[in-house]
Short mmCIF file of C-alpha atoms (C1' of nucleotides) in Angstrom, two decimals:
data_model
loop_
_atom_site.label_atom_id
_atom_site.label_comp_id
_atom_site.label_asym_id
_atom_site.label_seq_id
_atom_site.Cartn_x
_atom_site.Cartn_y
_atom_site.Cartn_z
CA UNK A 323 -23.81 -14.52 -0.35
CA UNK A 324 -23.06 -14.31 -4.10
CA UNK A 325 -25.81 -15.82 -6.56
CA UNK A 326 -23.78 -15.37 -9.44
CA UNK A 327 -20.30 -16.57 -9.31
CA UNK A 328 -19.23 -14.90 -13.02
CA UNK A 329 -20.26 -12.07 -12.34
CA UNK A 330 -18.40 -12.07 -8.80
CA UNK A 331 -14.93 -13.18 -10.07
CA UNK A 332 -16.00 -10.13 -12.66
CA UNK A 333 -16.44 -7.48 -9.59
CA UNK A 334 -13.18 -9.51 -8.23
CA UNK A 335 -10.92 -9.53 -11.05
CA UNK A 336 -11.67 -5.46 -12.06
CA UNK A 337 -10.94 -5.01 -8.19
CA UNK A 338 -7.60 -6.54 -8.35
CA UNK A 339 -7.10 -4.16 -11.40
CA UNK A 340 -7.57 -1.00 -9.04
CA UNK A 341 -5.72 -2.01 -6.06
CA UNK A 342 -2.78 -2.67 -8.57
CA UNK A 343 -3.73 0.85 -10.59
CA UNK A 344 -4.23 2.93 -7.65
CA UNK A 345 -3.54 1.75 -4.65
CA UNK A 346 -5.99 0.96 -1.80
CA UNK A 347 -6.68 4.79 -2.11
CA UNK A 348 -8.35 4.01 -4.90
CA UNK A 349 -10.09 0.91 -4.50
CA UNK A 350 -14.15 2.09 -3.89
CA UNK A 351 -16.95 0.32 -4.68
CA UNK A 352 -17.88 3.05 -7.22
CA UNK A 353 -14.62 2.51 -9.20
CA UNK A 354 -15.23 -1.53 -9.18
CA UNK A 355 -18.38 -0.82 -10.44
CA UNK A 356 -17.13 1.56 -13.68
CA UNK A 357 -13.99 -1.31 -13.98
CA UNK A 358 -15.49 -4.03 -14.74
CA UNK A 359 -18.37 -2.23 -16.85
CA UNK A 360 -21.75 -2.63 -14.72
CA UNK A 361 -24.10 -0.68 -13.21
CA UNK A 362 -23.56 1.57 -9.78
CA UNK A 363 -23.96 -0.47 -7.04
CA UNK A 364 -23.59 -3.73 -8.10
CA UNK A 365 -20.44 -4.28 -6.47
CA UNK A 366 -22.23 -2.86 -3.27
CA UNK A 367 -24.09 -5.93 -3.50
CA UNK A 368 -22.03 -8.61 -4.26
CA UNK A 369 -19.84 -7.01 -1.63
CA UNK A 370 -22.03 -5.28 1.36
CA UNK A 371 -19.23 -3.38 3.13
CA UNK A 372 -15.20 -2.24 2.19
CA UNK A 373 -13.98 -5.09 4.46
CA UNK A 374 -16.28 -7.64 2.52
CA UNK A 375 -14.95 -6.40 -0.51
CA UNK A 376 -10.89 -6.52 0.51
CA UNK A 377 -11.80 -10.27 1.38
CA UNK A 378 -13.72 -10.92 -1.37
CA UNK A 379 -10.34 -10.11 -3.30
CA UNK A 380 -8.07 -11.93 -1.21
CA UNK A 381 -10.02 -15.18 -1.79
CA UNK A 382 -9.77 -14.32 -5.63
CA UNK A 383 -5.91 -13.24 -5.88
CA UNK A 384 -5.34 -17.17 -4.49
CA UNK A 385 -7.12 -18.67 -6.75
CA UNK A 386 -5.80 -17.22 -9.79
CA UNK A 387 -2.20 -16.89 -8.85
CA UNK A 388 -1.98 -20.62 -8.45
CA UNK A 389 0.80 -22.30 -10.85
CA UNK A 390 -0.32 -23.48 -13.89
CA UNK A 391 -1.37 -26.93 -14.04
CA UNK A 392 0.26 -27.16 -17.11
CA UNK A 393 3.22 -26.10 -16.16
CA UNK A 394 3.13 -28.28 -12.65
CA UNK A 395 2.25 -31.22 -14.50
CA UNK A 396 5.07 -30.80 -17.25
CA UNK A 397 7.55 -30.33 -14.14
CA UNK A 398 6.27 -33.23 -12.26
CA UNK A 399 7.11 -35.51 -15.27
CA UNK A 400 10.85 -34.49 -15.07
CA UNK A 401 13.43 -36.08 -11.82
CA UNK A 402 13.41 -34.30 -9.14
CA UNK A 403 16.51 -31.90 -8.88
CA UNK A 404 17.78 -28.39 -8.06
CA UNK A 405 17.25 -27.71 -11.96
CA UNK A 406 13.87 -28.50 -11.55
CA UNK A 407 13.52 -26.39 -8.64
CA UNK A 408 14.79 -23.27 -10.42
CA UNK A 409 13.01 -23.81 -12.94
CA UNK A 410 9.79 -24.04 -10.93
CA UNK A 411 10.64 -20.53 -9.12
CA UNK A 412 11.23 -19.08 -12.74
CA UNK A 413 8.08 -19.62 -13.51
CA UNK A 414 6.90 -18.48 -10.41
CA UNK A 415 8.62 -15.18 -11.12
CA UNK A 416 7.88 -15.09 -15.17
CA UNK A 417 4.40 -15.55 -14.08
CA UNK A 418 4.10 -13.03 -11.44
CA UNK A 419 6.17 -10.14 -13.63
CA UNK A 420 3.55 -10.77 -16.70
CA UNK A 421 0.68 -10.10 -14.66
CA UNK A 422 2.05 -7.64 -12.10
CA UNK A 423 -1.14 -6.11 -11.55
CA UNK A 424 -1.70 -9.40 -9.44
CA UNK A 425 1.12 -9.31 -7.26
CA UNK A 426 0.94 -5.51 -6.82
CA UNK A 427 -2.45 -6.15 -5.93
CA UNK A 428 -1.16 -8.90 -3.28
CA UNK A 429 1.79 -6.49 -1.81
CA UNK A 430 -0.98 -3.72 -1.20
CA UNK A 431 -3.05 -7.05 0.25
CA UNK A 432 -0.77 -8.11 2.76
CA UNK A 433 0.09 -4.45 3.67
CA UNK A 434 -3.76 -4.16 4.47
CA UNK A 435 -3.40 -7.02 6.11
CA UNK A 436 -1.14 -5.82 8.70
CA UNK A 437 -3.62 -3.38 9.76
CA UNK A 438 -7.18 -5.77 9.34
CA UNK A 439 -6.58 -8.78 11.95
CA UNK A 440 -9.49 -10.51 9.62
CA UNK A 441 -7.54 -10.11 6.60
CA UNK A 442 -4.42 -11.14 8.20
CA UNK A 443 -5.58 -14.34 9.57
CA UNK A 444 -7.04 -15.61 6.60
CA UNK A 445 -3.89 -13.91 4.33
CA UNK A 446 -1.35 -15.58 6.81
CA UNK A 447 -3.06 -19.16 6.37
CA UNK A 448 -2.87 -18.88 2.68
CA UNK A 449 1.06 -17.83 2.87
CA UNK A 450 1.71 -20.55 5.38
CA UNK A 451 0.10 -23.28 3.71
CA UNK A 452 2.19 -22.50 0.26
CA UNK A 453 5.15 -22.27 2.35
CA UNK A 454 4.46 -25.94 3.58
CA UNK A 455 3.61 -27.08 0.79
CA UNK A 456 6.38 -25.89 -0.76
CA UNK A 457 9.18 -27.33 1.97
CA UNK A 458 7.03 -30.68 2.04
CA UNK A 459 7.57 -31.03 -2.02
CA UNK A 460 11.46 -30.18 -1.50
CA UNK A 461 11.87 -32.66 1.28
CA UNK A 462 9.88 -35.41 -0.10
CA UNK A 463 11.70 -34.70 -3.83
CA UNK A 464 14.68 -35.77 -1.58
CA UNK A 465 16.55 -32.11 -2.21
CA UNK A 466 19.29 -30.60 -0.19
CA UNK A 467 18.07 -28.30 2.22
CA UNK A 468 15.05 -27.69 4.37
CA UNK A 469 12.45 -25.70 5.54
CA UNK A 470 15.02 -22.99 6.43
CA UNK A 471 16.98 -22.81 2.91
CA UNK A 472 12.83 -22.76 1.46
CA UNK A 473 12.43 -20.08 3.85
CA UNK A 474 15.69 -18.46 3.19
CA UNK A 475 14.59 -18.25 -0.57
CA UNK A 476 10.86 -17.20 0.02
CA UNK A 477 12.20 -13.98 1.32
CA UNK A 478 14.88 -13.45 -1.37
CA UNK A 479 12.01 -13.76 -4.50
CA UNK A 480 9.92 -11.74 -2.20
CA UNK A 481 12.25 -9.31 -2.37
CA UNK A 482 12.99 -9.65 -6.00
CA UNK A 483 9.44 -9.40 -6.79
CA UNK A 484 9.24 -6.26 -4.93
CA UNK A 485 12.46 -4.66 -6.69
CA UNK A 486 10.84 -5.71 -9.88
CA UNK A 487 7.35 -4.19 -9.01
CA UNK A 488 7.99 -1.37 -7.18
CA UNK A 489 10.91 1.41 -6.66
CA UNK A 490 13.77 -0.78 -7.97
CA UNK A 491 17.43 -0.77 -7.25
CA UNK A 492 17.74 -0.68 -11.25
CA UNK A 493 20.76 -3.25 -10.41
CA UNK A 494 20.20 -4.68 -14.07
CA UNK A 495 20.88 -8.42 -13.48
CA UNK A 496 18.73 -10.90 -15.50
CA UNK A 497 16.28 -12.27 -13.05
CA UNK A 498 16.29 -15.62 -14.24
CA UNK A 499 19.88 -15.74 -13.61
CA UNK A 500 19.11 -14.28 -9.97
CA UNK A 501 17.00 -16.78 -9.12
CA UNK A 502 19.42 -19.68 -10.16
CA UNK A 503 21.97 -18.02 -7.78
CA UNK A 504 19.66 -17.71 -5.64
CA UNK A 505 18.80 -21.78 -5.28
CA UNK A 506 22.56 -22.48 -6.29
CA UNK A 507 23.77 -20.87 -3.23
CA UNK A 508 21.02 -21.02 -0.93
CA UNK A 509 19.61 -24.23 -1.15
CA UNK A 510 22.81 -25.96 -2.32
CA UNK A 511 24.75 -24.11 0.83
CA UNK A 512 23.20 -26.33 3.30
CA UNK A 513 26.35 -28.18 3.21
CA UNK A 514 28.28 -25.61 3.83
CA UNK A 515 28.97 -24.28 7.49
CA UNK A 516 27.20 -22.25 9.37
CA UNK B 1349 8.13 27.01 1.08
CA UNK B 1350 8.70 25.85 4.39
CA UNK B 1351 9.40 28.64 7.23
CA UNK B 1352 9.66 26.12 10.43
CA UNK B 1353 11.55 22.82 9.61
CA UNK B 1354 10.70 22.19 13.10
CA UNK B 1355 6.97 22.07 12.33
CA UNK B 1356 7.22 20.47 9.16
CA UNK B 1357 9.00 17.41 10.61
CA UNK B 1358 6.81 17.18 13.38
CA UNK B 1359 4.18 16.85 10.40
CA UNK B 1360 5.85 14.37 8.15
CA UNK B 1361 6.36 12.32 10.83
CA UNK B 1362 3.29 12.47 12.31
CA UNK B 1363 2.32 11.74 8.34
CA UNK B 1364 4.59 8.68 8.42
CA UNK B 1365 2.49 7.37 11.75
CA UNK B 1366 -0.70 7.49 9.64
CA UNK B 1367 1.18 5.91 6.86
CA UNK B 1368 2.02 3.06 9.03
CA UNK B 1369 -1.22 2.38 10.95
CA UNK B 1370 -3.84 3.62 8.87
CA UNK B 1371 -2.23 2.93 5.03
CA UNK B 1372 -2.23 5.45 2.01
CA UNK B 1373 -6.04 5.25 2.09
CA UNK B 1374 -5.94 6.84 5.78
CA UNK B 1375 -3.09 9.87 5.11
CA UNK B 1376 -5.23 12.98 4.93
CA UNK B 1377 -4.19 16.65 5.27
CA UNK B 1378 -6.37 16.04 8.28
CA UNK B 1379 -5.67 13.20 9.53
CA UNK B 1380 -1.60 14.63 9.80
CA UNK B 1381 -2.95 17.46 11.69
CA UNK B 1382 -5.08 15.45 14.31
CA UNK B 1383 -2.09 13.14 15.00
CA UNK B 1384 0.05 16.23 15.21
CA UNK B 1385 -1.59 18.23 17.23
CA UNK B 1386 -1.88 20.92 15.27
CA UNK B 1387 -5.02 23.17 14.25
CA UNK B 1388 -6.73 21.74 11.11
CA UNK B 1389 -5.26 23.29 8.17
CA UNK B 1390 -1.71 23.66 9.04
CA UNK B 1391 -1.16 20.56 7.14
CA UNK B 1392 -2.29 21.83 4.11
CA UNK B 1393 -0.35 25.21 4.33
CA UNK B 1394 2.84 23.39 4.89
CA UNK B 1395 2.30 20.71 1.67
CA UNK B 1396 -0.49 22.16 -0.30
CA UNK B 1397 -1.27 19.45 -2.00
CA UNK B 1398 -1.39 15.37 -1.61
CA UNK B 1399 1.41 14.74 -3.47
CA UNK B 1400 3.45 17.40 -1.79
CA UNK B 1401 2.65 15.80 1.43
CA UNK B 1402 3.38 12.26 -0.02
CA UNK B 1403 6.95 13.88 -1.42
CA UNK B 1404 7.73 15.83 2.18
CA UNK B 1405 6.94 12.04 3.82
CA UNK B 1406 9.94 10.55 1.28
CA UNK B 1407 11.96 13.30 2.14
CA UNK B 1408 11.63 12.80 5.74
CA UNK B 1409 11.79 9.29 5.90
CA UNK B 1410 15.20 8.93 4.43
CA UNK B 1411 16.38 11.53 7.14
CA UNK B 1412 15.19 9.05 9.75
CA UNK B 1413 16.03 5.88 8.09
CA UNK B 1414 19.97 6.48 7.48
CA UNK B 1415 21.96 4.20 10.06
CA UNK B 1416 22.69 5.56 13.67
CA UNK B 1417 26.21 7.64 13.46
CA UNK B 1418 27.53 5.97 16.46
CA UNK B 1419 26.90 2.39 15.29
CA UNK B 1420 28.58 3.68 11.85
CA UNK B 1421 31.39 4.94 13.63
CA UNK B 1422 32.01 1.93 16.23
CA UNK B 1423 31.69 -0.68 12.97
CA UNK B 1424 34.32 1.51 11.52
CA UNK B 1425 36.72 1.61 13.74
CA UNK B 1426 36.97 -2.38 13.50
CA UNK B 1427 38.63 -4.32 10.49
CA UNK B 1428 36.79 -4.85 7.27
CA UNK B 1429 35.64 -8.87 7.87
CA UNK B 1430 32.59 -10.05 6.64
CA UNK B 1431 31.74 -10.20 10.51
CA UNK B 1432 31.35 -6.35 10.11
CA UNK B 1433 29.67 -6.79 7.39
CA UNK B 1434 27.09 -9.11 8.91
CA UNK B 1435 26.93 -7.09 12.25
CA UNK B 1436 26.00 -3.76 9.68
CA UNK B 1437 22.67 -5.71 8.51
CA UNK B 1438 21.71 -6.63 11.49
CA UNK B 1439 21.67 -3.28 12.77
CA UNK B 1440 19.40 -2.80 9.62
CA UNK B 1441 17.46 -5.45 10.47
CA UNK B 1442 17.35 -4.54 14.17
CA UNK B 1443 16.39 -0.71 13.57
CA UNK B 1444 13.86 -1.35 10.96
CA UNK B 1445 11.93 -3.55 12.89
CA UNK B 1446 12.12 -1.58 16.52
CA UNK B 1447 11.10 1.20 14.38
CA UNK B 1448 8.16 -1.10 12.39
CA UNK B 1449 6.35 2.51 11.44
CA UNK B 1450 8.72 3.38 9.45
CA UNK B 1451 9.43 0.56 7.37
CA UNK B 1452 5.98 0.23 7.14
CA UNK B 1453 5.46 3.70 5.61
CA UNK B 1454 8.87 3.11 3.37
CA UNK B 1455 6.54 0.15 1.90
CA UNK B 1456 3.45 1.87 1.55
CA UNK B 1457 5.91 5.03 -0.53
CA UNK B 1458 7.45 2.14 -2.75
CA UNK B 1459 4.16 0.80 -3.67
CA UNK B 1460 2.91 4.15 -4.20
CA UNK B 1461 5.64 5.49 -5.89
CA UNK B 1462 4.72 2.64 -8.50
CA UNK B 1463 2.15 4.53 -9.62
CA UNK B 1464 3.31 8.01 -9.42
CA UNK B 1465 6.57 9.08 -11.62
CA UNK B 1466 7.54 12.14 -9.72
CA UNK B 1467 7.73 10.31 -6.70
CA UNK B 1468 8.91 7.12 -8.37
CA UNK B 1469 11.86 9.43 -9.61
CA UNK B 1470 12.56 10.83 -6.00
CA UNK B 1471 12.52 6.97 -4.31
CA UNK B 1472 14.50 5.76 -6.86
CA UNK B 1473 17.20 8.14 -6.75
CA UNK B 1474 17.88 7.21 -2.92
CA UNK B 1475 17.34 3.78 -3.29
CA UNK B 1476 19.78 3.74 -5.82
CA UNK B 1477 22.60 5.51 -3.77
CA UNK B 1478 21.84 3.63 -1.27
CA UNK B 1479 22.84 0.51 -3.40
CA UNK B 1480 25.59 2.38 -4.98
CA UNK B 1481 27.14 3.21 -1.19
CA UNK B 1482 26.92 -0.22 -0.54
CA UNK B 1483 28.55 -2.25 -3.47
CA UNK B 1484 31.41 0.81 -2.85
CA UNK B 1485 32.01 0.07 0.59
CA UNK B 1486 32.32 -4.01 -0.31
CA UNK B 1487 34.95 -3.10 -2.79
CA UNK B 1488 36.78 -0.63 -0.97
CA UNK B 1489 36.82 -3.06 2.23
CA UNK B 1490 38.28 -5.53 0.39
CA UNK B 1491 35.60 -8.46 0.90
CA UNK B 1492 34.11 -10.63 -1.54
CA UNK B 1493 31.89 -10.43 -4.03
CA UNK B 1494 30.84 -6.92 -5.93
CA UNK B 1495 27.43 -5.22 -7.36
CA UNK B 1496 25.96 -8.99 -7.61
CA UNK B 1497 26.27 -10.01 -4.54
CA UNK B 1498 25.11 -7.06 -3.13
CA UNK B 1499 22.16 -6.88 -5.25
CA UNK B 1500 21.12 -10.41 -3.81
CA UNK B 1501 21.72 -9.24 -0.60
CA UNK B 1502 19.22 -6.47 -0.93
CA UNK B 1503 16.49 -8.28 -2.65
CA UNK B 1504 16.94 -10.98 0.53
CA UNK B 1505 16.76 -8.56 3.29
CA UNK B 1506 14.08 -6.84 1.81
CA UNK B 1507 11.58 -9.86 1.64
CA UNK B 1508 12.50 -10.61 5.30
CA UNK B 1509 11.86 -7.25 6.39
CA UNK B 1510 8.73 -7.78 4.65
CA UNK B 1511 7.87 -10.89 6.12
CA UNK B 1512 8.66 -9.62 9.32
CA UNK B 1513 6.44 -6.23 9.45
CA UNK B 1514 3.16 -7.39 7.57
CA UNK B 1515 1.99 -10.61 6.95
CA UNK B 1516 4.31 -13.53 7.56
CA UNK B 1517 4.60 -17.49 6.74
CA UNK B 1518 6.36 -17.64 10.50
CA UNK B 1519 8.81 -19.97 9.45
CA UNK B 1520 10.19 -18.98 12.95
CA UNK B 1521 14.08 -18.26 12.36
CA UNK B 1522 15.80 -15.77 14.39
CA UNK B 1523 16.45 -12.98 11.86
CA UNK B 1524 19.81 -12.39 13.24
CA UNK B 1525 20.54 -15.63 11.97
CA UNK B 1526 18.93 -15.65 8.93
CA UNK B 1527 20.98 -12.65 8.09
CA UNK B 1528 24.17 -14.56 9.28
CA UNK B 1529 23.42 -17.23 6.95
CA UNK B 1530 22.21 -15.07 3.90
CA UNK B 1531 25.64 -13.01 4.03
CA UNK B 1532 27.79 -16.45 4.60
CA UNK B 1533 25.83 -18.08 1.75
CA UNK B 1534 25.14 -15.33 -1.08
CA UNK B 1535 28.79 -13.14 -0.21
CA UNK B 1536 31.08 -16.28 0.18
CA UNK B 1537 29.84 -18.41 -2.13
CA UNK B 1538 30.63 -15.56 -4.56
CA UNK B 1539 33.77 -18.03 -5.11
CA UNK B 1540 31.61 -20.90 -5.89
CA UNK B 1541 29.97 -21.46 -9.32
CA UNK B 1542 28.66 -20.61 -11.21
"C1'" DG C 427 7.33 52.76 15.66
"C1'" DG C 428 5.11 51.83 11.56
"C1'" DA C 429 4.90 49.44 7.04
"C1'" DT C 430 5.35 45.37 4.50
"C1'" DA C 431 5.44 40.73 3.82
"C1'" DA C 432 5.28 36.11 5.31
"C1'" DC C 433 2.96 32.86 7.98
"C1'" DC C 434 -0.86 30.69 9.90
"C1'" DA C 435 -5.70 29.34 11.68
"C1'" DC C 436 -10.08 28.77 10.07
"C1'" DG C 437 -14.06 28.35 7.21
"C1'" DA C 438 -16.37 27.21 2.74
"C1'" DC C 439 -17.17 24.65 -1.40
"C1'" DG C 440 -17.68 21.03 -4.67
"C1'" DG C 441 -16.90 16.20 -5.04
"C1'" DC C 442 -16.53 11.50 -3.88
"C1'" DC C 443 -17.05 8.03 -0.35
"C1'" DG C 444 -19.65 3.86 2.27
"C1'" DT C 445 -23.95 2.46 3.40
"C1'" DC C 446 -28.83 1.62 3.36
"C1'" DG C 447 -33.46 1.55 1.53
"C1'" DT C 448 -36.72 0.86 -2.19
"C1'" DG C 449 -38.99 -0.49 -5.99
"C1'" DG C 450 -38.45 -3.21 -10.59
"C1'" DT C 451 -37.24 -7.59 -12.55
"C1'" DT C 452 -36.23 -12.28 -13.19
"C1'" DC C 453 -36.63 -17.13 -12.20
"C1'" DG C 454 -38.12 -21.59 -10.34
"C1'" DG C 455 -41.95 -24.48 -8.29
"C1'" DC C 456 -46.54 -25.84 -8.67
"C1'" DG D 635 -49.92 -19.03 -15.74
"C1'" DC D 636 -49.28 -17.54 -11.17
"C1'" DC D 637 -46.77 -16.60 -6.82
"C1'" DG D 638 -43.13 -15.84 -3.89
"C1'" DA D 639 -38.51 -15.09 -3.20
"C1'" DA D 640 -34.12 -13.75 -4.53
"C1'" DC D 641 -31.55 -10.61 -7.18
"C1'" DC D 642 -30.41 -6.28 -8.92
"C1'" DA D 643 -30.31 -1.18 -10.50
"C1'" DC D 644 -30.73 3.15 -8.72
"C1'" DG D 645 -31.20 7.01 -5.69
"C1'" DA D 646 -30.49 9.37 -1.17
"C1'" DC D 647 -28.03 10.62 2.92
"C1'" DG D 648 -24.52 11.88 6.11
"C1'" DG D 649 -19.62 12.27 6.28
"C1'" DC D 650 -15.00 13.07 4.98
"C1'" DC D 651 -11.90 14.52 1.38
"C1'" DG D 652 -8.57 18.11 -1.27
"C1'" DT D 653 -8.29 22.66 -2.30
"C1'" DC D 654 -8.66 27.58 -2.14
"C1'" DG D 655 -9.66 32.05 -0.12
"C1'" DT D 656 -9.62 35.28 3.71
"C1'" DG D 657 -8.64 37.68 7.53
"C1'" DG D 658 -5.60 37.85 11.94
"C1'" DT D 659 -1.01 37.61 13.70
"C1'" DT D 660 3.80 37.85 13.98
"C1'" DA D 661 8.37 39.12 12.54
"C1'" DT D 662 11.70 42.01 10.02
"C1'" DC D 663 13.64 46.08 8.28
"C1'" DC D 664 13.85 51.02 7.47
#
DNA sequence: GGATAACCACGACGGCCGTCGTGGTTCGGC
DNA sequence: GCCGAACCACGACGGCCGTCGTGGTTATCC
């Protein structure tokens, strides 16, 4: 398929630029081509069709909007706790607010996605596994709550992402402090009724 | 600028259709005509340009999206509990996703209001009233919490309606419940540090 | 009842799109 | 040093796009 893998996370990366620039509307193979500084057509044939290309940069926004294995590693030295946990999704959100082009670029993905039942599959396994992952590290760390408080707060920074992305509320608090409501009363709720 | 309203909602919302199924990529002056029935070109007379048609779709939308008058009424006639409360996002929830085209399109105008300030302007302003309305009616019923709460509220149901109407980790919890529990969790423990 | 203006259907134009084909070029095996 | 295959740059084609202009039609007022 792709000979030259640089060059392909290249064509990949200036595509994720785009989608978060201007919208699937603007996302052509021409305009990849002038992004990321090569010749007409090359992203033709690195990706033969559109739906070639969308998947081409859904298999690229995964791979580069993994945690840092830096950071990952410097949390796994610390006990596990609900500080730790916030401080994981903080990074999660510092990380995704520096490079919003990414996560724009995912929002437009998944609303793609809802339209290409290709796209969708392979979006939704990505989205699942994290979400596994995510309640398997919670419940193993021996954490209060489950996989509905993880889900509970998956769609809560979802939705803080978008406010911070897109239209926003303009509500002013300090996300940081959001989030460590967010696990405070969330996650730390499951002992509360109902 | 517009001599029928009649016609010109029957266009924006055959607009907000196209915005739904086929994405920003697929809303053409043409394309709104087609789904409208209409001759080609009426489209274009009635918003002559794209982002006129883009700023007649936000326009419309918000007519659409505000809450049924008779649900407003009946949850008004009942005492301020945070039972009410609960009972008015789950309408919310309810609507939006019987009506998935909509909420859809309302997605597809945030993202592309990201991009555009005149329409990022227009979004904004509603979205903010919205807000506004809703931290005043809190206070003025007398329940817990304030602006804070509220704003976690919103960032919540947000991601689930975005979960819910493109693609989804199916964590497979009845919304209605998921709301109950975000409104018991985030609104009451309002009391609860920090 | 006619004039005036607004509205509307329709066509035309330049531009950009996805896709495919076609030679030029590079690289590895022998 | 040659040969074959894979890769790549580039052009061409049919199609759809936004926009603007132009007559035909309808409605309103004197």
């Amino acid at each position: 398929m792709a000979r030259n893998p640089e060059r392909r996370n290249l064509l990949a990366d200036a595509g994720l630029r785009i989608l978060a620039a201007a919208g699937a509307r603007g996302l052509t193979h021409r305009a990849v081509d002038a992004e990321a500084g090569v010749p007409t057509g090359t992203a033709s044939n690195y990706f033969p069709s559109r739906s070639a290309l969308l998947a081409g940069l859904a298999e690229r926004i995964f791979d580069r909007i993994a945690p840092d294995p830096a950071v990952v590693a410097d949390l796994g030295r610390r006990e596990p706790s609900l500080a730790l946990f916030t401080d994981y999704l903080r990074d999660i959100v510092a990380r995704t607010t520096r490079e919003p082009d990414l996560t724009r670029a995912l929002f437009e993905l998944r609303l793609e996605a809802a339209r290409h039942p290709e796209l969708r599959a392979a979006l939704g396994d990505v989205l699942r596994r994290g979400y596994a992952d995510d309640v398997a590290f919670h419940v193993a760390a021996g954490l209060p709550g489950g996989a509905y408080e993880i889900a509970l707060l998956h769609y809560a920074v979802d939705g803080l992402l978008l406010d911070l992305l897109t239209t926003s509320i303009d509500a002013g608090f300090d996300p940081d402090q959001v989030v460590s409501t967010l696990v405070s009363r969330l996650v730390r709720g499951a002992d509360l009724a109902p």
